[in-house]
Amino acid sequence: MSKTAPLHLRVPEPGCRPGDEPDFSDFVIPKAGEVDRPSLDVDPNAIREMAFSIIRVLNADGDAVGPWAGTLSHDELIKGLRHMLTLRIFDERMMNAQRQGKTSFYIQHLGEEAVSCAFRKALEKGDMNFPTYRQAGLLIAGGYPMVEMMNQIYSNSKDPLHGRQLPIMYSSKEHGFFSISGNLGTQFMQSVGWAMASAISGDTRIATGWIGDGSTAESDFHAALVFASTYNAPVVLNIVNNQWAISTFQGIARGGVGTFAARGHGFGIPAVRVDGNDYLAVHAVAKWASERARAGHGPTLIEHVTYRKGGHSSSDDPSAYRAKEESDAWPLGDPIERLKQHLIHEGVWSDAQHEAAEAEIRAEVIAAQKEAEANGTLGAGKLPSPRDMFEGVYETMPPHLVKQRQEAGY
Amino acid sequence: MSRMTMIEAIRDAHDVAMARDERVVVFGEDVGYFGGVFRCTAGLQKKYGKTRCFDAPISELGIVGAAVGMASYGLHPVVEIQFADYVYPAIDQIASEAARLRYRSAGDFTCPLVIRMPTGGGIFGGQTHSQSPEAFFTHVCGLKTVMPSNPQDAKGLLLAAIEDPDPVIFLEPKRLYNGPFDGHHDQPIVPWKKHDLGEVDDDYYVTPLGKAAIRRDGEAVTVLAYGTMVYVAEAAAEESGIDAEVIDLRTLLPLDIDTITESVKKTGRCLIVHEATKTGGFGAELMSQVQEACFYHLESPIIRVTGWDTPYPHAQEWDYFPGPARVIAALHQLMEE
Ligand SMILES: Cc1ncc(C[n+]2csc(CCOP(=O)(O)OP(=O)(O)O)c2C)c(N)n1
């Protein structure tokens, strides 16, 4: 008989649950400007510690400091601020539209706007993103028309996807936005395949893959790292760590004491963490990683450290599993507020200008919404024809589908 | 015309496709340097270079996922799953991604890829090298599912599959790789190179997807078969003395229901033979469709002869895999009812 004590299973728990006092004191945040900016062809082994630190540019005073500062002009930053404001107001209106029964479902970006908006500005035309449902900023910052996005959300007569996809599962090849799948993780692998194809073809375009912290547990994540590393694919692999996967805290998918970025180490992929609420830092890191890919130095793994302030989706109530005060206690602040303060600090922006911009953008979003609603909504009708349901399964409709379509009366 | 094995015909199809279209790339486990465990891609890496034919990590989901990304980019990847038995880790990428990409993006992104896999038993591969998973794929909207039974068709169908704008599942009966099968378990394979069916057109041609072939004319009963079972059905027809018409489906989806219907209306009887397990198998689909289209012409109930509803056994392989004896018995039963 063994004398050792019975074994015990460890099930990680977050630091705080509803009713508890949020405490982020064990979350180590390096000072802005502290982390080095390595050369594009850096040996991944030389920057192993970057997978445990956090690249930050904006300090508490609103200064842009350190080696990652200076990738954007004031004008570009003001544009960036406007993109984030647009995304936030767009989300607000669409969440409301969902509550009013105009669509079935919505997913917002509250608190994470900098990640996709800033990243998009580091890419070039023709690059392909393989996003999750929380990167609509790639479309907004890429100039995709809001009316089209809303037509998709409303599944109306002008829905570019003919009512076949869940709201927010956009697709636009033209805007470098791959069709979103509802199955988590699958597209991380596909982004690597696309990047491999670009390299096989002697092209100059690169791909980006996107995945949530929770979904890194899917096998696709690991397969993507193997392929990206093996073939030195021109891809930027992004993990958006917004701390939560619906009600499950990030510690469940992460395991042990490592970081998500550190997973790149086993594959020899340079891996960095970035302050995802710092527009300047995200842009600088995105630019570095995309230049690396474009110069033939292969993949980079980026963990964007951020916080999902809102619910997971319109169907989720986060107060059931996390402390109400947690989002306010989040130590990396709000991305819009931080960029706004920086621009004010630089003397190129003001509260009055900010308010005016907000009002102007709100009017634009409302105008787009009116236009989209004139094409119909899921709640009030003017839906795509059921005939569309049978189209596009194959390029040419096979006889059995033609028969079924006729049977359905179309 | 040249005489070829099915393996050589498949390799030739790759070669012809890669030569005429730069977008065709080939990868999978062991397919590059070595040319695949069945040698279906031998020599391609040497001829077309390492970026058009290469070895992949042992990750079926990675292989298919990468191929979906490549296809959406505009390449025409042809990937090999080493054995059909190992396709399950990739099912999500096939069923949720490849099959639906065109539909869900309204044609914005498409997925012209071919997933090849050796399938079926008869080579003592045991339960992990013998399965026939066709029904999984025919149940998925957006895929096409093909299974050739001879070298000429294998080349033509593979070229058609590579040219197809949509994802195609290409199932290769490994029992037929080296020679036609006389239908009898205890007989050695006759090499294709000594057999008329080993004649393969040189250069480029396509055998259109969705068209069945009548392998044997008959008036008394229609036998539906595909892959290896075509030979079992033919042997059974000969030995039974029953005037059976044998149809080789070649493509399971889209199905050539017109050829099937015409035949069953003529004969009034239908027998379905497949190697895969019975319950929920493709035979159930065939039975339903024939019943829907030919009910008033049927003189007896439709019968299926299939593999049993068990995993594929190793030692009892010949008792699992339908042979002429079971098919002959079914033919007699059909004729007597
Ligand atoms: C394969 C798969 N499993 C489960 C789900 C259900 N699901 C949708 S979102 C989600 C949580 C994802 O969390 P994370 O990856 O952290 O991304 P986030 O929502 O935080 O942006 C789950 C479990 C799914 N869509 N796909």
Short mmCIF file of N, CA and C in Angstrom, two decimals, chain A residues 238-361:
data_model
loop_
_atom_site.label_atom_id
_atom_site.label_comp_id
_atom_site.label_asym_id
_atom_site.label_seq_id
_atom_site.Cartn_x
_atom_site.Cartn_y
_atom_site.Cartn_z
N ASN A 238 -2.04 36.13 -34.75
CA ASN A 238 -2.47 36.97 -33.63
C ASN A 238 -3.37 36.23 -32.66
N ILE A 239 -2.99 36.28 -31.40
CA ILE A 239 -3.88 35.78 -30.34
C ILE A 239 -4.45 37.00 -29.64
N VAL A 240 -5.75 37.11 -29.61
CA VAL A 240 -6.34 38.22 -28.87
C VAL A 240 -6.73 37.70 -27.49
N ASN A 241 -5.91 38.03 -26.51
CA ASN A 241 -6.19 37.59 -25.15
C ASN A 241 -7.00 38.66 -24.46
N ASN A 242 -8.33 38.48 -24.51
CA ASN A 242 -9.20 39.46 -23.85
C ASN A 242 -9.66 38.93 -22.50
N GLN A 243 -8.90 38.02 -21.94
CA GLN A 243 -9.06 37.47 -20.59
C GLN A 243 -10.19 36.45 -20.44
N TRP A 244 -11.19 36.50 -21.31
CA TRP A 244 -12.35 35.63 -21.13
C TRP A 244 -12.72 34.92 -22.43
N ALA A 245 -13.15 33.68 -22.29
CA ALA A 245 -13.78 32.93 -23.38
C ALA A 245 -15.19 32.61 -22.88
N ILE A 246 -16.16 33.38 -23.33
CA ILE A 246 -17.49 33.41 -22.71
C ILE A 246 -17.30 33.49 -21.19
N SER A 247 -17.66 32.47 -20.43
CA SER A 247 -17.56 32.58 -18.96
C SER A 247 -16.28 31.98 -18.41
N THR A 248 -15.42 31.51 -19.32
CA THR A 248 -14.24 30.78 -18.89
C THR A 248 -13.01 31.68 -18.92
N PHE A 249 -12.33 31.81 -17.80
CA PHE A 249 -11.20 32.77 -17.77
C PHE A 249 -10.01 32.19 -18.53
N GLN A 250 -9.11 33.09 -18.92
CA GLN A 250 -8.02 32.70 -19.81
C GLN A 250 -7.11 31.60 -19.25
N GLY A 251 -7.08 31.47 -17.91
CA GLY A 251 -6.22 30.46 -17.29
C GLY A 251 -6.61 29.03 -17.65
N ILE A 252 -7.82 28.82 -18.06
CA ILE A 252 -8.25 27.47 -18.41
C ILE A 252 -7.60 27.01 -19.71
N ALA A 253 -7.53 27.88 -20.70
CA ALA A 253 -6.91 27.47 -21.97
C ALA A 253 -5.40 27.56 -21.90
N ARG A 254 -4.90 28.42 -21.02
CA ARG A 254 -3.46 28.69 -21.02
C ARG A 254 -2.67 27.60 -20.32
N GLY A 255 -3.18 27.17 -19.17
CA GLY A 255 -2.49 26.13 -18.41
C GLY A 255 -1.18 26.63 -17.84
N GLY A 256 -0.70 25.97 -16.82
CA GLY A 256 0.61 26.29 -16.26
C GLY A 256 0.76 27.76 -15.94
N VAL A 257 1.99 28.23 -16.05
CA VAL A 257 2.24 29.62 -15.68
C VAL A 257 2.75 30.43 -16.87
N GLY A 258 2.78 29.83 -18.04
CA GLY A 258 3.31 30.52 -19.22
C GLY A 258 2.38 31.61 -19.70
N THR A 259 2.69 32.14 -20.86
CA THR A 259 1.79 33.07 -21.53
C THR A 259 1.38 32.40 -22.83
N PHE A 260 0.37 32.94 -23.47
CA PHE A 260 -0.02 32.39 -24.78
C PHE A 260 1.11 32.58 -25.78
N ALA A 261 1.75 33.75 -25.71
CA ALA A 261 2.83 34.03 -26.67
C ALA A 261 3.95 33.00 -26.55
N ALA A 262 4.21 32.56 -25.32
CA ALA A 262 5.34 31.65 -25.11
C ALA A 262 5.19 30.34 -25.87
N ARG A 263 3.98 30.06 -26.32
CA ARG A 263 3.81 28.83 -27.11
C ARG A 263 4.59 28.88 -28.41
N GLY A 264 4.91 30.07 -28.86
CA GLY A 264 5.70 30.19 -30.09
C GLY A 264 7.10 29.62 -29.92
N HIS A 265 7.57 29.58 -28.68
CA HIS A 265 8.96 29.16 -28.43
C HIS A 265 9.25 27.75 -28.91
N GLY A 266 8.34 26.85 -28.66
CA GLY A 266 8.58 25.47 -29.05
C GLY A 266 8.66 25.30 -30.56
N PHE A 267 8.21 26.31 -31.28
CA PHE A 267 8.21 26.24 -32.74
C PHE A 267 9.27 27.13 -33.37
N GLY A 268 10.04 27.80 -32.55
CA GLY A 268 11.05 28.71 -33.09
C GLY A 268 10.45 29.92 -33.77
N ILE A 269 9.23 30.27 -33.37
CA ILE A 269 8.58 31.45 -33.96
C ILE A 269 8.75 32.62 -33.01
N PRO A 270 9.28 33.75 -33.49
CA PRO A 270 9.40 34.91 -32.62
C PRO A 270 8.03 35.26 -32.05
N ALA A 271 7.98 35.46 -30.75
CA ALA A 271 6.70 35.65 -30.09
C ALA A 271 6.78 36.86 -29.18
N VAL A 272 5.81 37.75 -29.34
CA VAL A 272 5.82 38.96 -28.52
C VAL A 272 4.43 39.19 -27.93
N ARG A 273 4.40 39.98 -26.85
CA ARG A 273 3.12 40.40 -26.28
C ARG A 273 3.04 41.91 -26.45
N VAL A 274 1.83 42.38 -26.70
CA VAL A 274 1.67 43.81 -26.89
C VAL A 274 0.47 44.28 -26.07
N ASP A 275 0.57 45.51 -25.62
CA ASP A 275 -0.54 46.16 -24.92
C ASP A 275 -1.64 46.40 -25.95
N GLY A 276 -2.68 45.61 -25.91
CA GLY A 276 -3.74 45.67 -26.92
C GLY A 276 -4.64 46.88 -26.77
N ASN A 277 -4.47 47.62 -25.71
CA ASN A 277 -5.29 48.82 -25.54
C ASN A 277 -4.51 50.09 -25.88
N ASP A 278 -3.35 49.88 -26.46
CA ASP A 278 -2.46 50.98 -26.84
C ASP A 278 -2.38 50.99 -28.38
N TYR A 279 -3.13 51.89 -28.98
CA TYR A 279 -3.21 51.95 -30.45
C TYR A 279 -1.81 52.02 -31.06
N LEU A 280 -0.95 52.83 -30.48
CA LEU A 280 0.40 53.02 -31.05
C LEU A 280 1.23 51.75 -30.97
N ALA A 281 1.10 51.07 -29.85
CA ALA A 281 1.90 49.84 -29.67
C ALA A 281 1.42 48.75 -30.62
N VAL A 282 0.10 48.59 -30.73
CA VAL A 282 -0.42 47.55 -31.64
C VAL A 282 0.05 47.84 -33.06
N HIS A 283 -0.05 49.11 -33.47
CA HIS A 283 0.36 49.45 -34.82
C HIS A 283 1.83 49.14 -35.05
N ALA A 284 2.66 49.54 -34.09
CA ALA A 284 4.11 49.36 -34.25
C ALA A 284 4.47 47.88 -34.34
N VAL A 285 3.84 47.09 -33.51
CA VAL A 285 4.14 45.65 -33.50
C VAL A 285 3.61 45.00 -34.79
N ALA A 286 2.43 45.42 -35.20
CA ALA A 286 1.86 44.88 -36.44
C ALA A 286 2.75 45.20 -37.62
N LYS A 287 3.29 46.40 -37.60
CA LYS A 287 4.15 46.84 -38.70
C LYS A 287 5.45 46.01 -38.72
N TRP A 288 5.99 45.82 -37.55
CA TRP A 288 7.23 45.04 -37.42
C TRP A 288 7.00 43.61 -37.92
N ALA A 289 5.91 43.02 -37.45
CA ALA A 289 5.64 41.62 -37.80
C ALA A 289 5.31 41.48 -39.28
N SER A 290 4.55 42.43 -39.82
CA SER A 290 4.19 42.29 -41.24
C SER A 290 5.40 42.56 -42.12
N GLU A 291 6.26 43.47 -41.69
CA GLU A 291 7.50 43.69 -42.46
C GLU A 291 8.40 42.46 -42.42
N ARG A 292 8.46 41.83 -41.26
CA ARG A 292 9.22 40.58 -41.15
C ARG A 292 8.70 39.55 -42.16
N ALA A 293 7.38 39.39 -42.18
CA ALA A 293 6.78 38.40 -43.08
C ALA A 293 7.08 38.77 -44.52
N ARG A 294 6.91 40.04 -44.84
CA ARG A 294 7.09 40.48 -46.22
C ARG A 294 8.56 40.37 -46.66
N ALA A 295 9.46 40.49 -45.71
CA ALA A 295 10.89 40.41 -46.06
C ALA A 295 11.38 38.97 -46.09
N GLY A 296 10.44 38.02 -45.87
CA GLY A 296 10.84 36.62 -45.97
C GLY A 296 11.37 36.02 -44.68
N HIS A 297 11.20 36.74 -43.56
CA HIS A 297 11.69 36.20 -42.29
C HIS A 297 10.67 35.30 -41.61
N GLY A 298 9.50 35.14 -42.22
CA GLY A 298 8.55 34.15 -41.73
C GLY A 298 7.56 34.65 -40.69
N PRO A 299 6.98 33.70 -39.96
CA PRO A 299 5.87 34.03 -39.07
C PRO A 299 6.29 34.74 -37.79
N THR A 300 5.34 35.46 -37.22
CA THR A 300 5.49 36.05 -35.88
C THR A 300 4.22 35.70 -35.12
N LEU A 301 4.36 35.41 -33.85
CA LEU A 301 3.20 35.17 -33.00
C LEU A 301 3.03 36.38 -32.08
N ILE A 302 1.85 36.98 -32.12
CA ILE A 302 1.61 38.16 -31.27
C ILE A 302 0.46 37.88 -30.31
N GLU A 303 0.69 38.08 -29.05
CA GLU A 303 -0.41 38.03 -28.08
C GLU A 303 -0.82 39.46 -27.76
N HIS A 304 -2.04 39.81 -28.10
CA HIS A 304 -2.57 41.14 -27.79
C HIS A 304 -3.23 41.05 -26.42
N VAL A 305 -2.66 41.74 -25.45
CA VAL A 305 -3.21 41.67 -24.09
C VAL A 305 -4.27 42.76 -23.95
N THR A 306 -5.51 42.34 -23.81
CA THR A 306 -6.60 43.30 -23.75
C THR A 306 -7.68 42.78 -22.82
N TYR A 307 -8.83 43.42 -22.84
CA TYR A 307 -9.90 43.02 -21.93
C TYR A 307 -11.24 43.16 -22.65
N ARG A 308 -12.05 42.12 -22.57
CA ARG A 308 -13.38 42.20 -23.17
C ARG A 308 -14.33 42.86 -22.18
N LYS A 309 -14.59 44.16 -22.43
CA LYS A 309 -15.39 44.93 -21.48
C LYS A 309 -16.86 44.55 -21.52
N GLY A 310 -17.36 44.29 -22.71
CA GLY A 310 -18.78 43.96 -22.84
C GLY A 310 -19.02 42.48 -22.62
N GLY A 311 -20.26 42.08 -22.91
CA GLY A 311 -20.58 40.66 -22.85
C GLY A 311 -19.92 39.95 -24.02
N HIS A 312 -19.90 38.63 -23.97
CA HIS A 312 -19.33 37.87 -25.08
C HIS A 312 -20.10 38.17 -26.36
N SER A 313 -21.41 38.12 -26.29
CA SER A 313 -22.26 38.42 -27.45
C SER A 313 -23.56 38.98 -26.92
N SER A 314 -24.48 39.27 -27.83
CA SER A 314 -25.78 39.79 -27.40
C SER A 314 -26.55 38.76 -26.57
N SER A 315 -26.10 37.51 -26.57
CA SER A 315 -26.79 36.48 -25.79
C SER A 315 -26.17 36.26 -24.42
N ASP A 316 -25.19 37.07 -24.06
CA ASP A 316 -24.41 36.76 -22.86
C ASP A 316 -24.59 37.83 -21.78
N ASP A 317 -24.66 37.39 -20.53
CA ASP A 317 -24.71 38.31 -19.41
C ASP A 317 -23.49 38.08 -18.52
N PRO A 318 -22.45 38.91 -18.68
CA PRO A 318 -21.20 38.63 -17.97
C PRO A 318 -21.30 38.81 -16.46
N SER A 319 -22.34 39.51 -15.98
CA SER A 319 -22.42 39.71 -14.53
C SER A 319 -22.67 38.38 -13.81
N ALA A 320 -23.05 37.36 -14.55
CA ALA A 320 -23.28 36.05 -13.94
C ALA A 320 -21.98 35.34 -13.59
N TYR A 321 -20.86 35.76 -14.19
CA TYR A 321 -19.62 35.02 -13.93
C TYR A 321 -18.42 35.90 -13.59
N ARG A 322 -18.53 37.20 -13.69
CA ARG A 322 -17.38 38.01 -13.30
C ARG A 322 -17.84 39.27 -12.56
N ALA A 323 -16.95 39.78 -11.73
CA ALA A 323 -17.29 40.94 -10.93
C ALA A 323 -17.59 42.14 -11.82
N LYS A 324 -18.65 42.85 -11.49
CA LYS A 324 -19.07 44.02 -12.27
C LYS A 324 -17.93 45.03 -12.40
N GLU A 325 -17.18 45.19 -11.31
CA GLU A 325 -16.15 46.23 -11.26
C GLU A 325 -14.89 45.80 -11.99
N GLU A 326 -14.83 44.57 -12.44
CA GLU A 326 -13.56 44.08 -12.99
C GLU A 326 -13.12 44.88 -14.22
N SER A 327 -14.07 45.24 -15.07
CA SER A 327 -13.66 45.93 -16.30
C SER A 327 -13.10 47.31 -16.00
N ASP A 328 -13.61 47.95 -14.95
CA ASP A 328 -13.05 49.26 -14.58
C ASP A 328 -11.68 49.13 -13.94
N ALA A 329 -11.48 48.01 -13.27
CA ALA A 329 -10.20 47.79 -12.59
C ALA A 329 -9.10 47.36 -13.56
N TRP A 330 -9.49 47.00 -14.78
CA TRP A 330 -8.52 46.53 -15.77
C TRP A 330 -7.40 47.56 -15.93
N PRO A 331 -6.16 47.17 -15.67
CA PRO A 331 -5.09 48.17 -15.55
C PRO A 331 -4.61 48.80 -16.87
N LEU A 332 -5.01 48.25 -18.02
CA LEU A 332 -4.50 48.85 -19.26
C LEU A 332 -5.46 49.90 -19.85
N GLY A 333 -6.51 50.23 -19.09
CA GLY A 333 -7.36 51.36 -19.48
C GLY A 333 -8.19 51.11 -20.72
N ASP A 334 -8.73 52.22 -21.23
CA ASP A 334 -9.60 52.16 -22.40
C ASP A 334 -8.84 52.69 -23.62
N PRO A 335 -8.86 51.96 -24.73
CA PRO A 335 -8.02 52.34 -25.87
C PRO A 335 -8.38 53.71 -26.47
N ILE A 336 -9.66 54.02 -26.48
CA ILE A 336 -10.07 55.30 -27.07
C ILE A 336 -9.64 56.45 -26.15
N GLU A 337 -9.90 56.26 -24.88
CA GLU A 337 -9.52 57.28 -23.89
C GLU A 337 -8.01 57.53 -23.93
N ARG A 338 -7.25 56.48 -24.03
CA ARG A 338 -5.79 56.64 -23.99
C ARG A 338 -5.26 57.37 -25.22
N LEU A 339 -5.80 57.03 -26.38
CA LEU A 339 -5.33 57.71 -27.60
C LEU A 339 -5.79 59.17 -27.59
N LYS A 340 -7.00 59.38 -27.12
CA LYS A 340 -7.53 60.75 -27.02
C LYS A 340 -6.62 61.60 -26.13
N GLN A 341 -6.28 61.07 -24.96
CA GLN A 341 -5.41 61.82 -24.03
C GLN A 341 -4.05 62.11 -24.67
N HIS A 342 -3.53 61.13 -25.38
CA HIS A 342 -2.23 61.34 -26.04
C HIS A 342 -2.32 62.48 -27.04
N LEU A 343 -3.36 62.48 -27.84
CA LEU A 343 -3.49 63.52 -28.88
C LEU A 343 -3.71 64.89 -28.25
N ILE A 344 -4.45 64.93 -27.16
CA ILE A 344 -4.65 66.20 -26.45
C ILE A 344 -3.31 66.68 -25.89
N HIS A 345 -2.60 65.73 -25.28
CA HIS A 345 -1.28 66.00 -24.72
C HIS A 345 -0.31 66.53 -25.79
N GLU A 346 -0.46 66.04 -26.98
CA GLU A 346 0.41 66.48 -28.08
C GLU A 346 -0.04 67.81 -28.66
N GLY A 347 -1.19 68.29 -28.19
CA GLY A 347 -1.69 69.58 -28.65
C GLY A 347 -2.37 69.54 -30.00
N VAL A 348 -2.78 68.34 -30.45
CA VAL A 348 -3.43 68.28 -31.77
C VAL A 348 -4.89 67.85 -31.66
N TRP A 349 -5.40 67.79 -30.48
CA TRP A 349 -6.78 67.35 -30.28
C TRP A 349 -7.31 68.01 -29.04
N SER A 350 -8.63 68.07 -28.89
CA SER A 350 -9.19 68.68 -27.68
C SER A 350 -10.49 67.97 -27.34
N ASP A 351 -10.98 68.20 -26.12
CA ASP A 351 -12.26 67.61 -25.73
C ASP A 351 -13.36 68.05 -26.68
N ALA A 352 -13.31 69.31 -27.06
CA ALA A 352 -14.36 69.84 -27.94
C ALA A 352 -14.30 69.14 -29.30
N GLN A 353 -13.08 68.98 -29.82
CA GLN A 353 -12.95 68.29 -31.11
C GLN A 353 -13.43 66.84 -30.99
N HIS A 354 -13.12 66.25 -29.85
CA HIS A 354 -13.52 64.86 -29.64
C HIS A 354 -15.04 64.73 -29.63
N GLU A 355 -15.67 65.65 -28.92
CA GLU A 355 -17.14 65.63 -28.85
C GLU A 355 -17.75 65.86 -30.22
N ALA A 356 -17.16 66.78 -30.95
CA ALA A 356 -17.67 67.07 -32.30
C ALA A 356 -17.50 65.85 -33.19
N ALA A 357 -16.33 65.20 -33.08
CA ALA A 357 -16.08 64.02 -33.90
C ALA A 357 -17.08 62.93 -33.57
N GLU A 358 -17.33 62.77 -32.27
CA GLU A 358 -18.29 61.74 -31.84
C GLU A 358 -19.67 61.99 -32.45
N ALA A 359 -20.09 63.27 -32.38
CA ALA A 359 -21.42 63.61 -32.90
C ALA A 359 -21.48 63.36 -34.41
N GLU A 360 -20.43 63.74 -35.08
CA GLU A 360 -20.37 63.59 -36.53
C GLU A 360 -20.42 62.10 -36.91
N ILE A 361 -19.64 61.31 -36.21
CA ILE A 361 -19.60 59.88 -36.50
C ILE A 361 -20.95 59.23 -36.18
#
